[in-house]
Amino acid sequence: MNSYMIKDNIEKVRNNIIKAAERAGRDPGDITLIAVSKTKPVDMLKEAYDAGIRDFGENKVQEILDKYDKLPGDIRWHMIGHLQTNKVKYISDKVCMIHSVDSLKLATEISKHALKAGRVIPILIEVNVANEESKFGVSFDACEALIRDIAPLDGIKISGLMAIAPYTDDPEENRIYFKRLKQLSVDITSKNIDNITMGVLSMGMTGDYEVAVEEGASHVRVGTGIFGERNYAIG
Ligand SMILES: *Cc1c(COP(=O)(O)O)cnc(C)c1O
């Protein structure tokens, strides 16, 4: 994919976000586009950076480490993939947010390393919205209890919820999951749990980000729609 296409793709995605926000009576400025750059080489990220992208999403610790020093320091790196507790230490001073927290054990480890790094790391609770066996995340029913367990930890701040909706050719099929995640965040907000906020709703990917925006996403995570198909064999 050449540079013109990345810039062009970003433009298209941005316009679609604006249109979806307007359909829902939302301010497009409230929505952050995260460019999901996993498996993609640094020069492609640079193209996206030059087109104005500052938020990048990666799902592997090693890949963040490989790319971090090769790109400008004002990039916000989002950890969006499953995170093993023994790898938290490598990225605790590098990521702006960890989207994929689904256990007290992981949150405790992030807390420990955030304190060492002298910072507060915003985290999201990952919800397995469709109860898919293949996916990580906590169930709807277990979400509030997990939040109550994690909330008192120092060095982290629960800032919202994240979901990966099922793969589908028809984005309308995922509207129900986005609605439910939004409702869950409203419900949890109403409980006034100390030290948490629910301002972030990280939902929507290439196939369904417009529906996610209509249903209240604050952050959409778009990979293929910006960088093209991924080739895991090479990447
Ligand atoms: C890969 C990935 C994305 C981006 O997926 P696309 O369909 O390529 O937009 C978003 N979120 C997570 C958690 C991912 O792992």
PDB file of C-alpha atoms and ligand atoms in Angstrom:
ATOM      1  CA  MET A   1       0.000   0.000   0.000  1.00  0.00           C
ATOM      2  CA  ASN A   2       1.500   3.340  -0.967  1.00  0.00           C
ATOM      3  CA  SER A   3       1.547   6.479   1.115  1.00  0.00           C
ATOM      4  CA  TYR A   4      -1.225   8.180  -0.760  1.00  0.00           C
ATOM      5  CA  MET A   5      -3.544   5.334   0.165  1.00  0.00           C
ATOM      6  CA  ILE A   6      -2.853   5.495   3.898  1.00  0.00           C
ATOM      7  CA  LYS A   7      -3.509   9.226   3.943  1.00  0.00           C
ATOM      8  CA  ASP A   8      -6.575   8.732   1.784  1.00  0.00           C
ATOM      9  CA  ASN A   9      -7.866   5.903   3.983  1.00  0.00           C
ATOM     10  CA  ILE A  10      -7.455   8.005   7.115  1.00  0.00           C
ATOM     11  CA  GLU A  11      -9.376  10.819   5.454  1.00  0.00           C
ATOM     12  CA  LYS A  12     -12.185   8.413   4.569  1.00  0.00           C
ATOM     13  CA  VAL A  13     -12.363   6.923   8.061  1.00  0.00           C
ATOM     14  CA  ARG A  14     -12.364  10.398   9.614  1.00  0.00           C
ATOM     15  CA  ASN A  15     -15.189  11.505   7.345  1.00  0.00           C
ATOM     16  CA  ASN A  16     -17.189   8.387   8.177  1.00  0.00           C
ATOM     17  CA  ILE A  17     -16.689   9.064  11.897  1.00  0.00           C
ATOM     18  CA  ILE A  18     -17.883  12.641  11.457  1.00  0.00           C
ATOM     19  CA  LYS A  19     -20.966  11.505   9.548  1.00  0.00           C
ATOM     20  CA  ALA A  20     -21.797   8.785  12.078  1.00  0.00           C
ATOM     21  CA  ALA A  21     -21.383  11.227  14.966  1.00  0.00           C
ATOM     22  CA  GLU A  22     -23.659  13.720  13.260  1.00  0.00           C
ATOM     23  CA  ARG A  23     -26.313  11.072  12.647  1.00  0.00           C
ATOM     24  CA  ALA A  24     -26.305  10.414  16.386  1.00  0.00           C
ATOM     25  CA  GLY A  25     -26.246  14.082  17.367  1.00  0.00           C
ATOM     26  CA  ARG A  26     -22.745  13.712  18.816  1.00  0.00           C
ATOM     27  CA  ASP A  27     -19.724  16.010  18.616  1.00  0.00           C
ATOM     28  CA  PRO A  28     -17.175  14.319  16.302  1.00  0.00           C
ATOM     29  CA  GLY A  29     -14.460  15.939  18.409  1.00  0.00           C
ATOM     30  CA  ASP A  30     -15.388  13.567  21.247  1.00  0.00           C
ATOM     31  CA  ILE A  31     -14.217  10.560  19.232  1.00  0.00           C
ATOM     32  CA  THR A  32     -10.590   9.429  19.072  1.00  0.00           C
ATOM     33  CA  LEU A  33      -9.429   7.421  16.086  1.00  0.00           C
ATOM     34  CA  ILE A  34      -6.825   4.845  17.110  1.00  0.00           C
ATOM     35  CA  ALA A  35      -4.853   3.521  14.144  1.00  0.00           C
ATOM     36  CA  VAL A  36      -4.242  -0.173  14.825  1.00  0.00           C
ATOM     37  CA  SER A  37      -0.777  -0.755  13.434  1.00  0.00           C
ATOM     38  CA  LYS A  38      -0.060  -4.311  14.580  1.00  0.00           C
ATOM     39  CA  THR A  39       2.093  -6.270  12.084  1.00  0.00           C
ATOM     40  CA  LYS A  40       2.683  -3.084  10.070  1.00  0.00           C
ATOM     41  CA  PRO A  41       6.185  -1.655   9.509  1.00  0.00           C
ATOM     42  CA  VAL A  42       7.368   1.610  11.018  1.00  0.00           C
ATOM     43  CA  ASP A  43       7.351   3.476   7.705  1.00  0.00           C
ATOM     44  CA  MET A  44       3.616   2.883   7.379  1.00  0.00           C
ATOM     45  CA  LEU A  45       3.062   4.226  10.885  1.00  0.00           C
ATOM     46  CA  LYS A  46       5.127   7.239   9.906  1.00  0.00           C
ATOM     47  CA  GLU A  47       2.779   7.871   6.982  1.00  0.00           C
ATOM     48  CA  ALA A  48      -0.185   7.754   9.317  1.00  0.00           C
ATOM     49  CA  TYR A  49       1.636  10.058  11.722  1.00  0.00           C
ATOM     50  CA  ASP A  50       2.248  12.530   8.901  1.00  0.00           C
ATOM     51  CA  ALA A  51      -1.481  12.406   8.136  1.00  0.00           C
ATOM     52  CA  GLY A  52      -2.113  13.559  11.700  1.00  0.00           C
ATOM     53  CA  ILE A  53      -2.591  10.294  13.600  1.00  0.00           C
ATOM     54  CA  ARG A  54      -1.183  10.426  17.149  1.00  0.00           C
ATOM     55  CA  ASP A  55      -2.977   7.421  18.678  1.00  0.00           C
ATOM     56  CA  PHE A  56      -1.658   4.007  17.684  1.00  0.00           C
ATOM     57  CA  GLY A  57      -2.943   0.616  18.852  1.00  0.00           C
ATOM     58  CA  GLU A  58      -0.760  -2.463  19.232  1.00  0.00           C
ATOM     59  CA  ASN A  59      -1.551  -5.872  20.657  1.00  0.00           C
ATOM     60  CA  LYS A  60       1.933  -7.233  21.357  1.00  0.00           C
ATOM     61  CA  VAL A  61       4.424  -5.974  23.917  1.00  0.00           C
ATOM     62  CA  GLN A  62       7.391  -6.809  21.715  1.00  0.00           C
ATOM     63  CA  GLU A  63       5.977  -4.819  18.833  1.00  0.00           C
ATOM     64  CA  ILE A  64       5.484  -1.728  20.969  1.00  0.00           C
ATOM     65  CA  LEU A  65       9.099  -2.018  22.137  1.00  0.00           C
ATOM     66  CA  ASP A  66      10.355  -2.443  18.567  1.00  0.00           C
ATOM     67  CA  LYS A  67       8.473   0.597  17.261  1.00  0.00           C
ATOM     68  CA  TYR A  68       8.579   2.937  20.240  1.00  0.00           C
ATOM     69  CA  ASP A  69      12.057   4.393  19.755  1.00  0.00           C
ATOM     70  CA  LYS A  70      11.756   4.653  15.988  1.00  0.00           C
ATOM     71  CA  LEU A  71       8.789   7.022  16.027  1.00  0.00           C
ATOM     72  CA  PRO A  72       8.096  10.496  17.436  1.00  0.00           C
ATOM     73  CA  GLY A  73       7.726  10.905  21.182  1.00  0.00           C
ATOM     74  CA  ASP A  74       4.301  12.549  21.049  1.00  0.00           C
ATOM     75  CA  ILE A  75       2.624   9.328  19.921  1.00  0.00           C
ATOM     76  CA  ARG A  76       0.092   7.852  22.347  1.00  0.00           C
ATOM     77  CA  TRP A  77       0.527   4.086  22.386  1.00  0.00           C
ATOM     78  CA  HIS A  78      -2.567   2.068  23.259  1.00  0.00           C
ATOM     79  CA  MET A  79      -2.137  -1.523  24.409  1.00  0.00           C
ATOM     80  CA  ILE A  80      -5.236  -3.221  22.999  1.00  0.00           C
ATOM     81  CA  GLY A  81      -4.272  -6.904  23.118  1.00  0.00           C
ATOM     82  CA  HIS A  82      -4.239  -9.571  25.776  1.00  0.00           C
ATOM     83  CA  LEU A  83      -1.449  -8.746  28.212  1.00  0.00           C
ATOM     84  CA  GLN A  84       0.472 -11.314  30.226  1.00  0.00           C
ATOM     85  CA  THR A  85       1.320 -10.203  33.748  1.00  0.00           C
ATOM     86  CA  ASN A  86       5.023 -10.944  33.298  1.00  0.00           C
ATOM     87  CA  LYS A  87       5.247  -8.478  30.402  1.00  0.00           C
ATOM     88  CA  VAL A  88       3.611  -5.470  32.056  1.00  0.00           C
ATOM     89  CA  LYS A  89       6.981  -4.166  33.238  1.00  0.00           C
ATOM     90  CA  TYR A  90       8.242  -3.611  29.698  1.00  0.00           C
ATOM     91  CA  ILE A  91       5.495  -1.201  28.692  1.00  0.00           C
ATOM     92  CA  SER A  92       4.457   0.445  31.954  1.00  0.00           C
ATOM     93  CA  ASP A  93       6.392   3.609  31.093  1.00  0.00           C
ATOM     94  CA  LYS A  94       5.408   3.609  27.418  1.00  0.00           C
ATOM     95  CA  VAL A  95       1.665   3.161  26.984  1.00  0.00           C
ATOM     96  CA  CYS A  96      -0.958   5.859  27.427  1.00  0.00           C
ATOM     97  CA  MET A  97      -3.732   3.387  28.149  1.00  0.00           C
ATOM     98  CA  ILE A  98      -4.247  -0.358  28.559  1.00  0.00           C
ATOM     99  CA  HIS A  99      -7.572  -1.397  27.000  1.00  0.00           C
ATOM    100  CA  SER A 100      -7.512  -5.084  27.816  1.00  0.00           C
ATOM    101  CA  VAL A 101      -7.738  -5.573  31.578  1.00  0.00           C
ATOM    102  CA  ASP A 102      -9.953  -8.472  32.602  1.00  0.00           C
ATOM    103  CA  SER A 103      -8.553  -9.699  35.911  1.00  0.00           C
ATOM    104  CA  LEU A 104      -7.572  -8.423  39.328  1.00  0.00           C
ATOM    105  CA  LYS A 105      -4.250 -10.189  38.920  1.00  0.00           C
ATOM    106  CA  LEU A 106      -3.365  -8.204  35.799  1.00  0.00           C
ATOM    107  CA  ALA A 107      -4.600  -4.936  37.312  1.00  0.00           C
ATOM    108  CA  THR A 108      -2.483  -5.561  40.415  1.00  0.00           C
ATOM    109  CA  GLU A 109       0.604  -6.058  38.289  1.00  0.00           C
ATOM    110  CA  ILE A 110      -0.088  -2.891  36.291  1.00  0.00           C
ATOM    111  CA  SER A 111      -0.568  -1.007  39.571  1.00  0.00           C
ATOM    112  CA  LYS A 112       2.771  -2.228  40.872  1.00  0.00           C
ATOM    113  CA  HIS A 113       4.710  -1.181  37.787  1.00  0.00           C
ATOM    114  CA  ALA A 114       2.863   2.125  37.400  1.00  0.00           C
ATOM    115  CA  LEU A 115       3.914   3.037  40.933  1.00  0.00           C
ATOM    116  CA  LYS A 116       7.505   2.104  40.085  1.00  0.00           C
ATOM    117  CA  ALA A 117       7.317   4.274  36.986  1.00  0.00           C
ATOM    118  CA  GLY A 118       5.836   7.081  39.068  1.00  0.00           C
ATOM    119  CA  ARG A 119       2.662   7.415  37.056  1.00  0.00           C
ATOM    120  CA  VAL A 120      -1.023   6.606  36.928  1.00  0.00           C
ATOM    121  CA  ILE A 121      -1.963   4.363  34.015  1.00  0.00           C
ATOM    122  CA  PRO A 122      -5.515   4.651  32.675  1.00  0.00           C
ATOM    123  CA  ILE A 123      -7.009   1.212  32.112  1.00  0.00           C
ATOM    124  CA  LEU A 124     -10.189  -0.107  30.542  1.00  0.00           C
ATOM    125  CA  ILE A 125     -12.080  -3.205  31.558  1.00  0.00           C
ATOM    126  CA  GLU A 126     -12.477  -5.551  28.605  1.00  0.00           C
ATOM    127  CA  VAL A 127     -15.958  -7.019  28.358  1.00  0.00           C
ATOM    128  CA  ASN A 128     -16.656 -10.170  26.364  1.00  0.00           C
ATOM    129  CA  VAL A 129     -19.882  -8.739  24.974  1.00  0.00           C
ATOM    130  CA  ALA A 130     -21.055 -11.796  23.055  1.00  0.00           C
ATOM    131  CA  ASN A 131     -19.704 -14.416  25.463  1.00  0.00           C
ATOM    132  CA  GLU A 132     -17.420 -15.794  22.796  1.00  0.00           C
ATOM    133  CA  GLU A 133     -15.201 -18.597  24.040  1.00  0.00           C
ATOM    134  CA  SER A 134     -12.363 -17.481  21.800  1.00  0.00           C
ATOM    135  CA  LYS A 135     -12.228 -14.031  23.377  1.00  0.00           C
ATOM    136  CA  PHE A 136     -10.776 -12.566  26.519  1.00  0.00           C
ATOM    137  CA  GLY A 137     -12.718 -10.203  28.712  1.00  0.00           C
ATOM    138  CA  VAL A 138     -15.047 -10.374  31.647  1.00  0.00           C
ATOM    139  CA  SER A 139     -18.753 -11.158  31.298  1.00  0.00           C
ATOM    140  CA  PHE A 140     -21.374  -8.420  31.634  1.00  0.00           C
ATOM    141  CA  ASP A 141     -22.472  -9.911  34.920  1.00  0.00           C
ATOM    142  CA  ALA A 142     -19.000 -10.032  36.439  1.00  0.00           C
ATOM    143  CA  CYS A 143     -17.923  -6.568  35.314  1.00  0.00           C
ATOM    144  CA  GLU A 144     -19.098  -4.486  38.249  1.00  0.00           C
ATOM    145  CA  ALA A 145     -17.590  -6.811  40.845  1.00  0.00           C
ATOM    146  CA  LEU A 146     -14.243  -6.755  39.047  1.00  0.00           C
ATOM    147  CA  ILE A 147     -14.338  -2.960  38.896  1.00  0.00           C
ATOM    148  CA  ARG A 148     -15.017  -2.777  42.621  1.00  0.00           C
ATOM    149  CA  ASP A 149     -12.027  -5.061  43.270  1.00  0.00           C
ATOM    150  CA  ILE A 150      -9.667  -3.075  41.054  1.00  0.00           C
ATOM    151  CA  ALA A 151     -10.821   0.472  41.869  1.00  0.00           C
ATOM    152  CA  PRO A 152      -8.871   0.839  45.164  1.00  0.00           C
ATOM    153  CA  LEU A 153      -5.490   0.023  43.576  1.00  0.00           C
ATOM    154  CA  ASP A 154      -3.002   2.889  43.351  1.00  0.00           C
ATOM    155  CA  GLY A 155      -1.184   3.705  40.128  1.00  0.00           C
ATOM    156  CA  ILE A 156      -4.082   2.856  37.860  1.00  0.00           C
ATOM    157  CA  LYS A 157      -7.342   4.502  37.025  1.00  0.00           C
ATOM    158  CA  ILE A 158     -10.295   2.660  35.567  1.00  0.00           C
ATOM    159  CA  SER A 159     -11.387   5.012  32.806  1.00  0.00           C
ATOM    160  CA  GLY A 160     -14.023   3.020  30.967  1.00  0.00           C
ATOM    161  CA  LEU A 161     -14.840  -0.159  29.073  1.00  0.00           C
ATOM    162  CA  MET A 162     -13.584  -1.911  25.955  1.00  0.00           C
ATOM    163  CA  ALA A 163     -15.119  -4.583  23.746  1.00  0.00           C
ATOM    164  CA  ILE A 164     -14.253  -6.563  20.660  1.00  0.00           C
ATOM    165  CA  ALA A 165     -17.548  -7.370  18.968  1.00  0.00           C
ATOM    166  CA  PRO A 166     -17.949 -10.575  16.963  1.00  0.00           C
ATOM    167  CA  TYR A 167     -16.630 -10.735  13.442  1.00  0.00           C
ATOM    168  CA  THR A 168     -19.523 -10.177  11.039  1.00  0.00           C
ATOM    169  CA  ASP A 169     -20.187  -8.997   7.508  1.00  0.00           C
ATOM    170  CA  ASP A 170     -23.171  -7.008   8.726  1.00  0.00           C
ATOM    171  CA  PRO A 171     -22.202  -4.300  11.235  1.00  0.00           C
ATOM    172  CA  GLU A 172     -25.861  -3.899  12.231  1.00  0.00           C
ATOM    173  CA  GLU A 173     -25.577  -7.271  13.969  1.00  0.00           C
ATOM    174  CA  ASN A 174     -23.154  -5.705  16.450  1.00  0.00           C
ATOM    175  CA  ARG A 175     -25.322  -2.702  17.307  1.00  0.00           C
ATOM    176  CA  ILE A 176     -26.917  -4.608  20.175  1.00  0.00           C
ATOM    177  CA  TYR A 177     -23.509  -5.300  21.749  1.00  0.00           C
ATOM    178  CA  PHE A 178     -22.454  -1.664  21.500  1.00  0.00           C
ATOM    179  CA  LYS A 179     -25.763  -0.565  23.018  1.00  0.00           C
ATOM    180  CA  ARG A 180     -25.292  -3.007  25.903  1.00  0.00           C
ATOM    181  CA  LEU A 181     -21.737  -1.869  26.572  1.00  0.00           C
ATOM    182  CA  LYS A 182     -22.888   1.760  26.620  1.00  0.00           C
ATOM    183  CA  GLN A 183     -25.713   0.852  28.987  1.00  0.00           C
ATOM    184  CA  LEU A 184     -23.291  -1.008  31.245  1.00  0.00           C
ATOM    185  CA  SER A 185     -21.082   2.078  31.454  1.00  0.00           C
ATOM    186  CA  VAL A 186     -24.118   4.193  32.356  1.00  0.00           C
ATOM    187  CA  ASP A 187     -25.148   1.665  35.023  1.00  0.00           C
ATOM    188  CA  ILE A 188     -21.665   1.583  36.531  1.00  0.00           C
ATOM    189  CA  THR A 189     -21.422   5.378  36.491  1.00  0.00           C
ATOM    190  CA  SER A 190     -24.631   5.523  38.517  1.00  0.00           C
ATOM    191  CA  LYS A 191     -23.008   3.436  41.282  1.00  0.00           C
ATOM    192  CA  ASN A 192     -20.551   6.246  42.082  1.00  0.00           C
ATOM    193  CA  ILE A 193     -17.638   3.911  42.747  1.00  0.00           C
ATOM    194  CA  ASP A 194     -14.614   5.821  44.096  1.00  0.00           C
ATOM    195  CA  ASN A 195     -11.601   6.393  41.838  1.00  0.00           C
ATOM    196  CA  ILE A 196     -13.242   5.321  38.573  1.00  0.00           C
ATOM    197  CA  THR A 197     -14.734   7.113  35.587  1.00  0.00           C
ATOM    198  CA  MET A 198     -16.564   5.680  32.605  1.00  0.00           C
ATOM    199  CA  GLY A 199     -15.690   8.346  30.039  1.00  0.00           C
ATOM    200  CA  VAL A 200     -13.965   5.960  27.653  1.00  0.00           C
ATOM    201  CA  LEU A 201     -15.871   3.465  25.528  1.00  0.00           C
ATOM    202  CA  SER A 202     -13.395   1.714  23.260  1.00  0.00           C
ATOM    203  CA  MET A 203     -15.463  -0.123  20.662  1.00  0.00           C
ATOM    204  CA  GLY A 204     -15.693  -0.433  16.907  1.00  0.00           C
ATOM    205  CA  MET A 205     -13.189  -1.776  14.385  1.00  0.00           C
ATOM    206  CA  THR A 206     -12.915  -1.558  10.588  1.00  0.00           C
ATOM    207  CA  GLY A 207     -16.124  -3.490   9.972  1.00  0.00           C
ATOM    208  CA  ASP A 208     -18.342  -1.768  12.500  1.00  0.00           C
ATOM    209  CA  TYR A 209     -16.855   1.510  13.775  1.00  0.00           C
ATOM    210  CA  GLU A 210     -19.621   3.678  12.321  1.00  0.00           C
ATOM    211  CA  VAL A 211     -22.286   1.746  14.219  1.00  0.00           C
ATOM    212  CA  ALA A 212     -20.091   1.929  17.332  1.00  0.00           C
ATOM    213  CA  VAL A 213     -19.871   5.720  17.005  1.00  0.00           C
ATOM    214  CA  GLU A 214     -23.645   5.936  16.626  1.00  0.00           C
ATOM    215  CA  GLU A 215     -23.951   3.961  19.864  1.00  0.00           C
ATOM    216  CA  GLY A 216     -21.536   6.073  21.872  1.00  0.00           C
ATOM    217  CA  ALA A 217     -17.933   4.956  21.228  1.00  0.00           C
ATOM    218  CA  SER A 218     -15.330   7.452  22.448  1.00  0.00           C
ATOM    219  CA  HIS A 219     -12.437   5.509  20.889  1.00  0.00           C
ATOM    220  CA  VAL A 220     -12.582   3.428  17.712  1.00  0.00           C
ATOM    221  CA  ARG A 221      -9.764   1.038  16.804  1.00  0.00           C
ATOM    222  CA  VAL A 222      -9.269   0.825  13.034  1.00  0.00           C
ATOM    223  CA  GLY A 223      -6.524  -1.291  11.473  1.00  0.00           C
ATOM    224  CA  THR A 224      -7.414  -2.764   8.091  1.00  0.00           C
ATOM    225  CA  GLY A 225      -9.399   0.304   7.070  1.00  0.00           C
ATOM    226  CA  ILE A 226      -6.248   2.415   7.373  1.00  0.00           C
ATOM    227  CA  PHE A 227      -3.299   0.128   6.643  1.00  0.00           C
ATOM    228  CA  GLY A 228      -4.900  -2.606   4.520  1.00  0.00           C
ATOM    229  CA  GLU A 229      -5.076  -6.326   5.183  1.00  0.00           C
ATOM    230  CA  ARG A 230      -2.610  -7.841   7.630  1.00  0.00           C
ATOM    231  CA  ASN A 231      -0.308 -10.648   6.599  1.00  0.00           C
ATOM    232  CA  TYR A 232       0.519 -12.527   9.773  1.00  0.00           C
ATOM    233  CA  ALA A 233       2.873 -14.875   7.944  1.00  0.00           C
ATOM    234  CA  ILE A 234       5.204 -11.969   7.203  1.00  0.00           C
ATOM    235  CA  GLY A 235       4.234  -9.553   9.945  1.00  0.00           C
TER     236      GLY A 235
HETATM  237  C1  LIG B   1      -6.612  -5.974  15.305  1.00  0.00           C
HETATM  238  C2  LIG B   1      -7.483  -5.260  16.265  1.00  0.00           C
HETATM  239  C3  LIG B   1      -8.286  -4.170  15.852  1.00  0.00           C
HETATM  240  C4  LIG B   1      -8.353  -3.669  14.419  1.00  0.00           C
HETATM  241  O1  LIG B   1      -9.019  -4.569  13.597  1.00  0.00           O
HETATM  242  P1  LIG B   1      -9.432  -4.175  12.098  1.00  0.00           P
HETATM  243  O2  LIG B   1     -10.565  -5.064  11.792  1.00  0.00           O
HETATM  244  O3  LIG B   1      -8.235  -4.431  11.247  1.00  0.00           O
HETATM  245  O4  LIG B   1      -9.808  -2.740  12.103  1.00  0.00           O
HETATM  246  C5  LIG B   1      -9.042  -3.533  16.817  1.00  0.00           C
HETATM  247  N1  LIG B   1      -9.027  -3.928  18.104  1.00  0.00           N
HETATM  248  C6  LIG B   1      -8.278  -4.958  18.529  1.00  0.00           C
HETATM  249  C7  LIG B   1      -8.318  -5.337  19.959  1.00  0.00           C
HETATM  250  C8  LIG B   1      -7.495  -5.660  17.628  1.00  0.00           C
HETATM  251  O5  LIG B   1      -6.750  -6.693  18.070  1.00  0.00           O
END
